[in-house]
Amino acid sequence: MAESTDPFSSSVIPFQVPEQVRAFAEKGVSQAREGYAKLKDAAETHNSTVEAVFGTATKGAAEYSAKLLDIAKTNTNAGFDFAQSLIGVKSPSQAMELWTAFARSQVETFTGQTKQLAELGQKIASETAEPIKTGASKLFQPAA
């Protein structure tokens, strides 16, 4: 009778993995699991960070748009008030006085509005960047 060449037969000598190889493989699997857990945590943190950034940016854009509309309304009303006051003018010198006062008032108003918009823009930028800072600090904290 011919001897069986089936590798799964019971006559095959079981293969023994040396302890060092087994320990090395277990350590590799353990490190892979830890790496995966850190990557998963970073991805989840990143997703929540992106959501927070978009939420804050959207809120800030709405706030900025509302401020622009308020400024436009204020400036339009000032223009209408000026036009209304010009209707009652009796002399060119009176018209010039009104025009000068209106121009001075508008320069002051525009200066204030520009300052308000700049401050609001800085506030929105700072608030929008905050989730990024928080997420980055969590991501790059040394392992305990």
Tab-separated table of C-alpha atoms in Angstrom, residues 19-144:
chain	number	residue	atom	x	y	z
A	19	GLU	CA	7.482	30.756	22.043
A	20	GLN	CA	9.420	33.808	20.809
A	21	VAL	CA	7.518	33.820	17.506
A	22	ARG	CA	4.209	33.425	19.332
A	23	ALA	CA	5.048	36.292	21.746
A	24	PHE	CA	6.125	38.494	18.827
A	25	ALA	CA	2.865	37.749	16.957
A	26	GLU	CA	0.749	38.431	20.049
A	27	LYS	CA	2.565	41.709	20.635
A	28	GLY	CA	1.964	42.687	16.990
A	29	VAL	CA	-1.748	41.888	17.273
A	30	SER	CA	-1.954	43.856	20.530
A	31	GLN	CA	-0.235	46.862	18.963
A	32	ALA	CA	-2.501	46.659	15.919
A	33	ARG	CA	-5.583	46.668	18.181
A	34	GLU	CA	-4.272	49.675	20.111
A	35	GLY	CA	-3.481	51.492	16.867
A	36	TYR	CA	-6.939	50.769	15.510
A	37	ALA	CA	-8.574	52.011	18.732
A	38	LYS	CA	-6.571	55.260	18.567
A	39	LEU	CA	-7.386	55.725	14.890
A	40	LYS	CA	-11.072	55.078	15.505
A	41	ASP	CA	-11.093	57.548	18.409
A	42	ALA	CA	-9.307	60.169	16.292
A	43	ALA	CA	-11.793	59.689	13.448
A	44	GLU	CA	-14.743	60.069	15.805
A	45	THR	CA	-13.188	63.152	17.389
A	46	HIS	CA	-12.427	64.567	13.940
A	47	ASN	CA	-16.033	64.067	12.820
A	48	SER	CA	-17.413	65.837	15.874
A	49	THR	CA	-14.851	68.615	15.374
A	50	VAL	CA	-15.925	69.134	11.764
A	51	GLU	CA	-19.578	69.210	12.836
A	52	ALA	CA	-18.789	71.772	15.543
A	53	VAL	CA	-16.810	73.945	13.117
A	54	PHE	CA	-19.607	73.948	10.545
A	55	GLY	CA	-22.228	74.628	13.208
A	56	THR	CA	-20.269	77.545	14.623
A	57	ALA	CA	-19.429	78.920	11.183
A	58	THR	CA	-23.075	78.730	10.108
A	59	LYS	CA	-24.201	80.520	13.260
A	60	GLY	CA	-21.486	83.143	12.753
A	61	ALA	CA	-22.425	83.693	9.110
A	62	ALA	CA	-26.054	84.221	10.113
A	63	GLU	CA	-24.994	86.679	12.815
A	64	TYR	CA	-22.746	88.552	10.361
A	65	SER	CA	-25.520	88.685	7.728
A	66	ALA	CA	-27.980	90.018	10.301
A	67	LYS	CA	-25.475	92.724	11.258
A	68	LEU	CA	-25.004	93.681	7.593
A	69	LEU	CA	-28.763	93.944	7.137
A	70	ASP	CA	-29.028	96.089	10.266
A	71	ILE	CA	-26.283	98.379	8.953
A	72	ALA	CA	-27.968	98.621	5.538
A	73	LYS	CA	-31.272	99.492	7.210
A	74	THR	CA	-29.616	102.152	9.377
A	75	ASN	CA	-27.812	103.709	6.411
A	76	THR	CA	-30.911	103.628	4.203
A	77	ASN	CA	-33.015	105.279	6.897
A	78	ALA	CA	-30.338	107.948	7.376
A	79	GLY	CA	-30.396	108.630	3.639
A	80	PHE	CA	-34.187	108.934	3.612
A	81	ASP	CA	-34.096	111.232	6.657
A	82	PHE	CA	-31.518	113.398	4.916
A	83	ALA	CA	-33.620	113.559	1.753
A	84	GLN	CA	-36.668	114.445	3.838
A	85	SER	CA	-34.799	117.278	5.553
A	86	LEU	CA	-33.583	118.620	2.180
A	87	ILE	CA	-37.196	119.056	1.059
A	88	GLY	CA	-37.734	121.775	3.675
A	89	VAL	CA	-34.553	123.728	2.831
A	90	LYS	CA	-35.092	127.435	2.154
A	91	SER	CA	-31.617	128.436	0.938
A	92	PRO	CA	-28.494	126.970	-0.638
A	93	SER	CA	-26.502	127.715	2.519
A	94	GLN	CA	-29.018	125.773	4.614
A	95	ALA	CA	-28.739	122.847	2.143
A	96	MET	CA	-24.939	123.010	2.444
A	97	GLU	CA	-25.180	122.921	6.250
A	98	LEU	CA	-27.440	119.889	6.105
A	99	TRP	CA	-25.177	118.180	3.582
A	100	THR	CA	-22.072	118.827	5.693
A	101	ALA	CA	-23.737	117.574	8.884
A	102	PHE	CA	-25.032	114.486	7.082
A	103	ALA	CA	-21.628	113.722	5.559
A	104	ARG	CA	-19.874	114.093	8.934
A	105	SER	CA	-22.513	111.915	10.606
A	106	GLN	CA	-22.179	109.243	7.902
A	107	VAL	CA	-18.384	109.147	8.186
A	108	GLU	CA	-18.710	108.607	11.947
A	109	THR	CA	-21.422	106.011	11.401
A	110	PHE	CA	-19.407	104.139	8.750
A	111	THR	CA	-16.331	104.177	10.990
A	112	GLY	CA	-18.324	102.686	13.858
A	113	GLN	CA	-19.977	100.126	11.602
A	114	THR	CA	-16.641	99.062	10.152
A	115	LYS	CA	-15.285	98.597	13.670
A	116	GLN	CA	-18.350	96.558	14.662
A	117	LEU	CA	-17.996	94.311	11.598
A	118	ALA	CA	-14.275	93.797	12.228
A	119	GLU	CA	-14.905	92.852	15.875
A	120	LEU	CA	-17.730	90.527	14.877
A	121	GLY	CA	-15.551	88.915	12.211
A	122	GLN	CA	-12.766	88.320	14.747
A	123	LYS	CA	-15.239	86.888	17.252
A	124	ILE	CA	-16.697	84.521	14.653
A	125	ALA	CA	-13.238	83.421	13.488
A	126	SER	CA	-12.170	82.769	17.072
A	127	GLU	CA	-15.334	80.816	17.883
A	128	THR	CA	-15.025	78.809	14.668
A	129	ALA	CA	-11.397	77.934	15.396
A	130	GLU	CA	-12.101	76.847	18.983
A	131	PRO	CA	-13.411	73.335	18.085
A	132	ILE	CA	-10.336	72.828	15.898
A	133	LYS	CA	-8.027	73.764	18.794
A	134	THR	CA	-9.922	71.501	21.177
A	135	GLY	CA	-9.941	68.581	18.741
A	136	ALA	CA	-6.254	68.986	17.966
A	137	SER	CA	-5.308	69.101	21.625
A	138	LYS	CA	-7.250	65.881	22.253
A	139	LEU	CA	-5.720	64.221	19.222
A	140	PHE	CA	-2.128	65.096	20.094
A	141	GLN	CA	-2.230	64.483	23.839
A	142	PRO	CA	0.457	62.051	24.926
A	143	ALA	CA	-0.840	58.623	25.846
A	144	ALA	CA	-1.224	58.148	29.568
